[in-house]
Amino acid sequence: MTNRRDFLKKGGLTAVASTAFILPHLAQASEKERNVWRALPQIDEEELLWDWVRNEYSVSSTVANLNNGSVSPQPKVVQEVLEHYTREFNTIPSMYMWSEGDASRAVREQLAGLAGCSPEEIAVNRNTTEALNTVIWGMNYNKGDEIILTEQDYTSVMNTWQEVEARYAVTLKWLSLALPVENDEEIIEAYTSAITDKTKLVMITHVNNINGNILPVKKITAAVKSINPAIKVLVDGAHGFAHIDFKISDLGCDFYGTSLHKWLCAPFGTGMLYVKKSEIQNLWPLFTHENPQSDRISKFSTFGTRNLPAELSIARAIEFHNTIGIERKEARLRYLKDYWITRVADNPNVEIKTSLQPEFACALGSFSLKNMSDGEVAQKLLKDYHIHVTQKGDKSGKFHGLRVTPHVYTRIEELDRFIRGIHELAKI
Ligand SMILES: Cc1ncc(COP(=O)(O)O)c(C=O)c1O
C-alpha cells in the first residue's frame, strides 16, 4: 500500500480521469474514505426520487425553509466530501493548496459541461458578486459611455454600477420592469429602445431575485447585438444556473456570473464566471495578475489562498444535480411553485406577484396580503407556522412582496402548512 509520503511525492491531488468525479488519491484511500464517495442511485419513479432527495438533506425538521433563493443547503453527499477534503487538507495544508491543478481543471470541465461551453471560458470563484464585479471593474470606460440596467436588478450590483458612474462618469440608463413581466416583445423593446451609439454594455438579470421573473436573455441579447454587435452583454445568473434548463453558450452573451451555492447546492462561497473566449483578453482581472492582458481564463481566479476543499466539492454537487437531471429538477421546482400559488390565488386578500407562465418563472414566487404588511406576514408565518420566507422590494419602491423559494427537498406537507397559514392570515 502506498503511504502518505509516496502519495505526496507523486504530486498531491490528482483527478482520476476515468471517474465521474474528483477522487484524489482514491487508490490509497481506506475503505472508510471510499465510503465518502458512495454511489448515487438512478431513480426513475418520481415520488421515490423526491423522497430519496429529501433524505439526502440535513435540513431543519421543524422550520420549513422556503427561502432557498438566498442560499441553498448542500446535500449530505456534498457535506461528506467537503468534510473529507477539509480533514485531508488539514493534515498538511500547504502541500495540497497549490498542487491541485488536475483536480481544479476537472471541476472546471464539469462546470463547462453543464454550461455548454469550453473549460477555457470558466473561472471558478466565490460567488455572483465576485463574478459581476470582475466584469464591471474589468472593462475600460470613457466618459459618457452608457450602461443599460434595470431598477429590478440586484441591489449590490446596482451599487457597483453607481460606483462606476461616480468614478468614470459613465451614464446609467435605468429601465423599469413592471413585474411580473410576461411579454417578450415588451421586454426586448424596453432594452433596445434604450440603445444609442454610446451604449457600452447591457446588463440582464436572468432570473430576478424579487419575484423570480425569468427574462428572455437569448432574445434580448440577439436584439441588442443585431443593433450593434460591439455592445457587451453581461448576465447576472445568480438564480439561473442549475435552476432552469439552458446552456450559457446558447444565450449569446459575453459574460455570465453565478453562485454555485444557490441552485447547484455546492459549498457556501463557491461561484463561477463565464467569459466568452474572444472577450478574455480585453477584460482586466479584478485581482492583479502577472499578465493582465492574457487570454487565459485563469487570470480571473487569482484571489490568493482559497477554500480549495469547497471548490473541489463542487464536483460532488454536480454529480448530485446530474442524478436528478436538470429537466426533472426544473419541472419539480416549477411544480412546487405552482402548487402553492394555485391554492392561494383565489383568496381575495392574496396578491400573487409572479407569473404562472412556465417561461417566465420557475421555483421563485412572490405574494403579498392585502390585509397585512409583508413584514408582519413573514413574522407570523415563522412564529405560528414555522415557515421561513423573505421580504423583497425593488429600487423604485414600486414592487414589494414576500419571496417564497422551495427547493428539490421541499415536502408537499410543508407547502400545505404554508398554504393553510396564508389562508388563515388572509382572514384576519
Ligand atoms: C440576482 C442576484 N444577483 C446577485 C446576487 C449575489 O449573490 P452572492 O451573494 O452569492 O454573490 C444575488 C443573491 O441573492 C441575486 O439574487
PDB file of C-alpha atoms in Angstrom, residues 108-323:
ATOM      1  CA  ARG A 108     -13.987  23.395 -14.460  1.00  0.00           C
ATOM      2  CA  GLU A 109     -14.520  20.756 -17.120  1.00  0.00           C
ATOM      3  CA  GLN A 110     -17.616  19.505 -15.349  1.00  0.00           C
ATOM      4  CA  LEU A 111     -18.964  23.031 -14.912  1.00  0.00           C
ATOM      5  CA  ALA A 112     -18.254  23.715 -18.577  1.00  0.00           C
ATOM      6  CA  GLY A 113     -20.229  20.579 -19.409  1.00  0.00           C
ATOM      7  CA  LEU A 114     -23.249  21.952 -17.550  1.00  0.00           C
ATOM      8  CA  ALA A 115     -22.793  25.386 -19.090  1.00  0.00           C
ATOM      9  CA  GLY A 116     -22.257  24.038 -22.615  1.00  0.00           C
ATOM     10  CA  CYS A 117     -19.021  25.925 -23.130  1.00  0.00           C
ATOM     11  CA  SER A 118     -15.271  25.386 -23.059  1.00  0.00           C
ATOM     12  CA  PRO A 119     -13.464  24.988 -19.690  1.00  0.00           C
ATOM     13  CA  GLU A 120     -11.245  27.770 -21.031  1.00  0.00           C
ATOM     14  CA  GLU A 121     -14.241  30.096 -20.588  1.00  0.00           C
ATOM     15  CA  ILE A 122     -14.977  29.141 -16.959  1.00  0.00           C
ATOM     16  CA  ALA A 123     -13.347  30.686 -13.896  1.00  0.00           C
ATOM     17  CA  VAL A 124     -14.268  29.277 -10.505  1.00  0.00           C
ATOM     18  CA  ASN A 125     -14.605  31.968  -7.872  1.00  0.00           C
ATOM     19  CA  ARG A 126     -16.595  32.700  -4.723  1.00  0.00           C
ATOM     20  CA  ASN A 127     -19.976  33.968  -5.893  1.00  0.00           C
ATOM     21  CA  THR A 128     -22.010  36.049  -8.343  1.00  0.00           C
ATOM     22  CA  THR A 129     -20.932  39.249  -6.614  1.00  0.00           C
ATOM     23  CA  GLU A 130     -17.311  38.486  -7.406  1.00  0.00           C
ATOM     24  CA  ALA A 131     -18.110  37.363 -10.951  1.00  0.00           C
ATOM     25  CA  LEU A 132     -20.071  40.519 -11.767  1.00  0.00           C
ATOM     26  CA  ASN A 133     -17.524  42.795 -10.084  1.00  0.00           C
ATOM     27  CA  THR A 134     -14.806  41.134 -12.162  1.00  0.00           C
ATOM     28  CA  VAL A 135     -16.625  42.097 -15.343  1.00  0.00           C
ATOM     29  CA  ILE A 136     -17.849  45.510 -14.241  1.00  0.00           C
ATOM     30  CA  TRP A 137     -14.427  46.683 -13.000  1.00  0.00           C
ATOM     31  CA  GLY A 138     -12.585  44.825 -15.764  1.00  0.00           C
ATOM     32  CA  MET A 139     -13.911  46.991 -18.617  1.00  0.00           C
ATOM     33  CA  ASN A 140     -12.313  50.209 -19.925  1.00  0.00           C
ATOM     34  CA  TYR A 141     -14.708  53.175 -19.729  1.00  0.00           C
ATOM     35  CA  ASN A 142     -14.828  56.535 -21.441  1.00  0.00           C
ATOM     36  CA  LYS A 143     -16.786  59.454 -20.069  1.00  0.00           C
ATOM     37  CA  GLY A 144     -20.335  59.292 -21.410  1.00  0.00           C
ATOM     38  CA  ASP A 145     -20.366  55.555 -22.106  1.00  0.00           C
ATOM     39  CA  GLU A 146     -23.876  54.264 -21.472  1.00  0.00           C
ATOM     40  CA  ILE A 147     -24.828  51.222 -19.446  1.00  0.00           C
ATOM     41  CA  ILE A 148     -28.368  49.824 -19.631  1.00  0.00           C
ATOM     42  CA  LEU A 149     -29.706  48.170 -16.491  1.00  0.00           C
ATOM     43  CA  THR A 150     -32.994  47.934 -14.583  1.00  0.00           C
ATOM     44  CA  GLU A 151     -34.339  49.081 -11.232  1.00  0.00           C
ATOM     45  CA  GLN A 152     -35.145  45.441 -10.584  1.00  0.00           C
ATOM     46  CA  ASP A 153     -31.534  44.236 -10.725  1.00  0.00           C
ATOM     47  CA  TYR A 154     -29.804  43.046  -7.563  1.00  0.00           C
ATOM     48  CA  THR A 155     -29.057  45.808  -5.056  1.00  0.00           C
ATOM     49  CA  SER A 156     -25.323  45.259  -4.637  1.00  0.00           C
ATOM     50  CA  VAL A 157     -24.902  45.052  -8.427  1.00  0.00           C
ATOM     51  CA  MET A 158     -26.718  48.362  -8.844  1.00  0.00           C
ATOM     52  CA  ASN A 159     -24.409  49.796  -6.168  1.00  0.00           C
ATOM     53  CA  THR A 160     -21.383  48.633  -8.126  1.00  0.00           C
ATOM     54  CA  TRP A 161     -22.655  50.371 -11.243  1.00  0.00           C
ATOM     55  CA  GLN A 162     -23.298  53.556  -9.272  1.00  0.00           C
ATOM     56  CA  GLU A 163     -19.702  53.475  -8.083  1.00  0.00           C
ATOM     57  CA  VAL A 164     -18.534  53.077 -11.701  1.00  0.00           C
ATOM     58  CA  GLU A 165     -20.748  56.040 -12.614  1.00  0.00           C
ATOM     59  CA  ALA A 166     -19.165  58.170  -9.882  1.00  0.00           C
ATOM     60  CA  ARG A 167     -15.593  57.212 -10.791  1.00  0.00           C
ATOM     61  CA  TYR A 168     -15.699  57.099 -14.602  1.00  0.00           C
ATOM     62  CA  ALA A 169     -18.599  59.426 -15.495  1.00  0.00           C
ATOM     63  CA  VAL A 170     -20.464  56.750 -17.378  1.00  0.00           C
ATOM     64  CA  THR A 171     -24.227  57.207 -17.756  1.00  0.00           C
ATOM     65  CA  LEU A 172     -26.548  54.640 -16.231  1.00  0.00           C
ATOM     66  CA  LYS A 173     -29.763  54.242 -18.192  1.00  0.00           C
ATOM     67  CA  TRP A 174     -32.321  52.722 -15.865  1.00  0.00           C
ATOM     68  CA  LEU A 175     -35.223  50.683 -17.223  1.00  0.00           C
ATOM     69  CA  SER A 176     -38.143  49.846 -15.001  1.00  0.00           C
ATOM     70  CA  LEU A 177     -39.804  46.467 -15.492  1.00  0.00           C
ATOM     71  CA  ALA A 178     -43.431  46.307 -14.357  1.00  0.00           C
ATOM     72  CA  LEU A 179     -43.209  42.971 -12.534  1.00  0.00           C
ATOM     73  CA  PRO A 180     -44.386  40.397 -13.322  1.00  0.00           C
ATOM     74  CA  VAL A 181     -43.407  40.809 -16.963  1.00  0.00           C
ATOM     75  CA  GLU A 182     -44.890  38.223 -19.305  1.00  0.00           C
ATOM     76  CA  ASN A 183     -44.329  39.582 -22.762  1.00  0.00           C
ATOM     77  CA  ASP A 184     -41.060  39.037 -24.631  1.00  0.00           C
ATOM     78  CA  GLU A 185     -41.658  41.808 -27.140  1.00  0.00           C
ATOM     79  CA  GLU A 186     -42.243  44.418 -24.445  1.00  0.00           C
ATOM     80  CA  ILE A 187     -39.067  43.466 -22.612  1.00  0.00           C
ATOM     81  CA  ILE A 188     -36.962  43.399 -25.763  1.00  0.00           C
ATOM     82  CA  GLU A 189     -38.421  46.750 -26.812  1.00  0.00           C
ATOM     83  CA  ALA A 190     -37.535  48.225 -23.399  1.00  0.00           C
ATOM     84  CA  TYR A 191     -33.895  47.211 -23.763  1.00  0.00           C
ATOM     85  CA  THR A 192     -33.438  48.015 -27.434  1.00  0.00           C
ATOM     86  CA  SER A 193     -35.133  51.394 -27.333  1.00  0.00           C
ATOM     87  CA  ALA A 194     -32.601  52.491 -24.698  1.00  0.00           C
ATOM     88  CA  ILE A 195     -29.666  51.771 -27.034  1.00  0.00           C
ATOM     89  CA  THR A 196     -27.760  54.692 -28.536  1.00  0.00           C
ATOM     90  CA  ASP A 197     -24.397  54.923 -30.262  1.00  0.00           C
ATOM     91  CA  LYS A 198     -22.879  55.428 -26.798  1.00  0.00           C
ATOM     92  CA  THR A 199     -24.167  52.158 -25.368  1.00  0.00           C
ATOM     93  CA  LYS A 200     -21.259  50.151 -23.998  1.00  0.00           C
ATOM     94  CA  LEU A 201     -22.955  47.349 -22.110  1.00  0.00           C
ATOM     95  CA  VAL A 202     -26.374  45.890 -21.378  1.00  0.00           C
ATOM     96  CA  MET A 203     -26.917  44.101 -18.098  1.00  0.00           C
ATOM     97  CA  ILE A 204     -29.655  41.473 -17.823  1.00  0.00           C
ATOM     98  CA  THR A 205     -30.732  39.646 -14.686  1.00  0.00           C
ATOM     99  CA  HIS A 206     -31.576  36.163 -15.908  1.00  0.00           C
ATOM    100  CA  VAL A 207     -33.926  35.272 -13.040  1.00  0.00           C
ATOM    101  CA  ASN A 208     -34.950  38.181 -10.935  1.00  0.00           C
ATOM    102  CA  ASN A 209     -34.397  37.845  -7.178  1.00  0.00           C
ATOM    103  CA  ILE A 210     -37.549  39.823  -6.273  1.00  0.00           C
ATOM    104  CA  ASN A 211     -40.343  37.809  -7.855  1.00  0.00           C
ATOM    105  CA  GLY A 212     -38.450  35.149  -9.807  1.00  0.00           C
ATOM    106  CA  ASN A 213     -39.168  36.637 -13.239  1.00  0.00           C
ATOM    107  CA  ILE A 214     -37.214  34.849 -15.950  1.00  0.00           C
ATOM    108  CA  LEU A 215     -36.102  37.226 -18.693  1.00  0.00           C
ATOM    109  CA  PRO A 216     -35.665  36.058 -22.324  1.00  0.00           C
ATOM    110  CA  VAL A 217     -31.910  36.614 -22.253  1.00  0.00           C
ATOM    111  CA  LYS A 218     -31.232  34.921 -25.572  1.00  0.00           C
ATOM    112  CA  LYS A 219     -33.781  37.063 -27.406  1.00  0.00           C
ATOM    113  CA  ILE A 220     -32.714  40.296 -25.717  1.00  0.00           C
ATOM    114  CA  THR A 221     -29.066  39.562 -26.483  1.00  0.00           C
ATOM    115  CA  ALA A 222     -29.824  38.762 -30.126  1.00  0.00           C
ATOM    116  CA  ALA A 223     -31.811  42.002 -30.466  1.00  0.00           C
ATOM    117  CA  VAL A 224     -29.041  44.061 -28.830  1.00  0.00           C
ATOM    118  CA  LYS A 225     -26.309  42.501 -30.957  1.00  0.00           C
ATOM    119  CA  SER A 226     -28.346  42.953 -34.130  1.00  0.00           C
ATOM    120  CA  ILE A 227     -28.326  46.696 -33.474  1.00  0.00           C
ATOM    121  CA  ASN A 228     -24.636  46.804 -32.572  1.00  0.00           C
ATOM    122  CA  PRO A 229     -22.536  43.639 -32.119  1.00  0.00           C
ATOM    123  CA  ALA A 230     -19.920  45.646 -30.202  1.00  0.00           C
ATOM    124  CA  ILE A 231     -22.272  46.186 -27.251  1.00  0.00           C
ATOM    125  CA  LYS A 232     -21.343  43.797 -24.458  1.00  0.00           C
ATOM    126  CA  VAL A 233     -23.997  41.758 -22.671  1.00  0.00           C
ATOM    127  CA  LEU A 234     -23.449  40.851 -19.027  1.00  0.00           C
ATOM    128  CA  VAL A 235     -25.871  38.408 -17.402  1.00  0.00           C
ATOM    129  CA  ASP A 236     -26.484  38.205 -13.672  1.00  0.00           C
ATOM    130  CA  GLY A 237     -27.168  34.490 -13.478  1.00  0.00           C
ATOM    131  CA  ALA A 238     -27.274  34.109  -9.683  1.00  0.00           C
ATOM    132  CA  HIS A 239     -30.625  32.335  -9.991  1.00  0.00           C
ATOM    133  CA  GLY A 240     -30.342  30.919 -13.490  1.00  0.00           C
ATOM    134  CA  PHE A 241     -27.633  28.278 -13.410  1.00  0.00           C
ATOM    135  CA  ALA A 242     -28.707  24.753 -12.324  1.00  0.00           C
ATOM    136  CA  HIS A 243     -32.252  26.051 -11.769  1.00  0.00           C
ATOM    137  CA  ILE A 244     -33.612  26.204 -15.300  1.00  0.00           C
ATOM    138  CA  ASP A 245     -32.563  24.181 -18.318  1.00  0.00           C
ATOM    139  CA  PHE A 246     -30.370  26.211 -20.668  1.00  0.00           C
ATOM    140  CA  LYS A 247     -26.782  26.446 -21.845  1.00  0.00           C
ATOM    141  CA  ILE A 248     -24.822  29.632 -21.302  1.00  0.00           C
ATOM    142  CA  SER A 249     -23.305  29.233 -24.756  1.00  0.00           C
ATOM    143  CA  ASP A 250     -26.809  29.393 -26.295  1.00  0.00           C
ATOM    144  CA  LEU A 251     -27.559  32.785 -24.746  1.00  0.00           C
ATOM    145  CA  GLY A 252     -25.086  34.660 -26.945  1.00  0.00           C
ATOM    146  CA  CYS A 253     -23.942  36.802 -24.018  1.00  0.00           C
ATOM    147  CA  ASP A 254     -20.360  37.877 -23.397  1.00  0.00           C
ATOM    148  CA  PHE A 255     -20.291  37.342 -19.628  1.00  0.00           C
ATOM    149  CA  TYR A 256     -22.355  35.281 -17.179  1.00  0.00           C
ATOM    150  CA  GLY A 257     -21.844  35.236 -13.406  1.00  0.00           C
ATOM    151  CA  THR A 258     -23.458  32.816 -10.992  1.00  0.00           C
ATOM    152  CA  SER A 259     -23.299  31.430  -7.456  1.00  0.00           C
ATOM    153  CA  LEU A 260     -22.934  27.686  -7.117  1.00  0.00           C
ATOM    154  CA  HIS A 261     -24.194  27.757  -3.504  1.00  0.00           C
ATOM    155  CA  LYS A 262     -27.682  28.577  -4.748  1.00  0.00           C
ATOM    156  CA  TRP A 263     -29.305  26.169  -7.208  1.00  0.00           C
ATOM    157  CA  LEU A 264     -26.427  23.747  -7.615  1.00  0.00           C
ATOM    158  CA  CYS A 265     -26.255  23.246  -3.805  1.00  0.00           C
ATOM    159  CA  ALA A 266     -22.447  23.369  -3.864  1.00  0.00           C
ATOM    160  CA  PRO A 267     -20.498  24.515  -0.772  1.00  0.00           C
ATOM    161  CA  PHE A 268     -21.068  28.032   0.538  1.00  0.00           C
ATOM    162  CA  GLY A 269     -18.810  30.601  -1.091  1.00  0.00           C
ATOM    163  CA  THR A 270     -18.450  28.915  -4.478  1.00  0.00           C
ATOM    164  CA  GLY A 271     -19.268  30.675  -7.729  1.00  0.00           C
ATOM    165  CA  MET A 272     -18.448  30.827 -11.390  1.00  0.00           C
ATOM    166  CA  LEU A 273     -17.720  33.363 -14.096  1.00  0.00           C
ATOM    167  CA  TYR A 274     -18.166  32.648 -17.808  1.00  0.00           C
ATOM    168  CA  VAL A 275     -16.248  34.887 -20.185  1.00  0.00           C
ATOM    169  CA  LYS A 276     -16.645  34.303 -23.908  1.00  0.00           C
ATOM    170  CA  LYS A 277     -13.254  33.217 -25.238  1.00  0.00           C
ATOM    171  CA  SER A 278     -12.870  36.239 -27.518  1.00  0.00           C
ATOM    172  CA  GLU A 279     -13.519  38.626 -24.580  1.00  0.00           C
ATOM    173  CA  ILE A 280     -10.962  37.244 -22.124  1.00  0.00           C
ATOM    174  CA  GLN A 281      -8.024  39.222 -23.445  1.00  0.00           C
ATOM    175  CA  ASN A 282      -9.915  42.539 -23.298  1.00  0.00           C
ATOM    176  CA  LEU A 283     -11.181  42.144 -19.741  1.00  0.00           C
ATOM    177  CA  TRP A 284      -8.857  43.208 -16.929  1.00  0.00           C
ATOM    178  CA  PRO A 285      -8.715  40.816 -13.949  1.00  0.00           C
ATOM    179  CA  LEU A 286     -10.169  42.119 -10.676  1.00  0.00           C
ATOM    180  CA  PHE A 287      -7.139  40.964  -8.704  1.00  0.00           C
ATOM    181  CA  THR A 288      -3.681  41.612 -10.046  1.00  0.00           C
ATOM    182  CA  HIS A 289      -2.114  39.065 -12.352  1.00  0.00           C
ATOM    183  CA  GLU A 290       1.374  38.909 -13.852  1.00  0.00           C
ATOM    184  CA  ASN A 291      -0.111  39.127 -17.325  1.00  0.00           C
ATOM    185  CA  PRO A 292      -3.416  41.006 -17.014  1.00  0.00           C
ATOM    186  CA  GLN A 293      -3.971  41.065 -20.768  1.00  0.00           C
ATOM    187  CA  SER A 294      -3.542  37.343 -21.117  1.00  0.00           C
ATOM    188  CA  ASP A 295      -6.197  35.425 -22.999  1.00  0.00           C
ATOM    189  CA  ARG A 296      -6.208  32.696 -20.322  1.00  0.00           C
ATOM    190  CA  ILE A 297      -9.281  32.371 -18.112  1.00  0.00           C
ATOM    191  CA  SER A 298      -7.075  31.546 -15.101  1.00  0.00           C
ATOM    192  CA  LYS A 299      -6.263  35.269 -14.728  1.00  0.00           C
ATOM    193  CA  PHE A 300      -9.735  35.720 -13.160  1.00  0.00           C
ATOM    194  CA  SER A 301      -9.070  33.297 -10.302  1.00  0.00           C
ATOM    195  CA  THR A 302      -6.024  34.898  -8.669  1.00  0.00           C
ATOM    196  CA  PHE A 303      -7.577  35.808  -5.346  1.00  0.00           C
ATOM    197  CA  GLY A 304      -4.844  34.233  -3.211  1.00  0.00           C
ATOM    198  CA  THR A 305      -5.221  31.316  -0.836  1.00  0.00           C
ATOM    199  CA  ARG A 306      -8.622  29.832  -1.410  1.00  0.00           C
ATOM    200  CA  ASN A 307     -11.082  27.362   0.054  1.00  0.00           C
ATOM    201  CA  LEU A 308      -9.970  24.504  -2.139  1.00  0.00           C
ATOM    202  CA  PRO A 309     -11.882  21.784  -0.258  1.00  0.00           C
ATOM    203  CA  ALA A 310     -15.059  23.716  -1.069  1.00  0.00           C
ATOM    204  CA  GLU A 311     -14.073  24.182  -4.718  1.00  0.00           C
ATOM    205  CA  LEU A 312     -13.280  20.510  -5.217  1.00  0.00           C
ATOM    206  CA  SER A 313     -16.580  19.522  -3.601  1.00  0.00           C
ATOM    207  CA  ILE A 314     -18.409  21.340  -6.414  1.00  0.00           C
ATOM    208  CA  ALA A 315     -17.815  18.129  -8.385  1.00  0.00           C
ATOM    209  CA  ARG A 316     -19.935  16.175  -5.928  1.00  0.00           C
ATOM    210  CA  ALA A 317     -22.728  18.777  -6.141  1.00  0.00           C
ATOM    211  CA  ILE A 318     -22.672  18.417  -9.925  1.00  0.00           C
ATOM    212  CA  GLU A 319     -22.939  14.664  -9.555  1.00  0.00           C
ATOM    213  CA  PHE A 320     -25.937  15.038  -7.244  1.00  0.00           C
ATOM    214  CA  HIS A 321     -27.531  17.542  -9.623  1.00  0.00           C
ATOM    215  CA  ASN A 322     -26.999  15.170 -12.570  1.00  0.00           C
ATOM    216  CA  THR A 323     -28.512  12.296 -10.633  1.00  0.00           C
TER     217      THR A 323
END
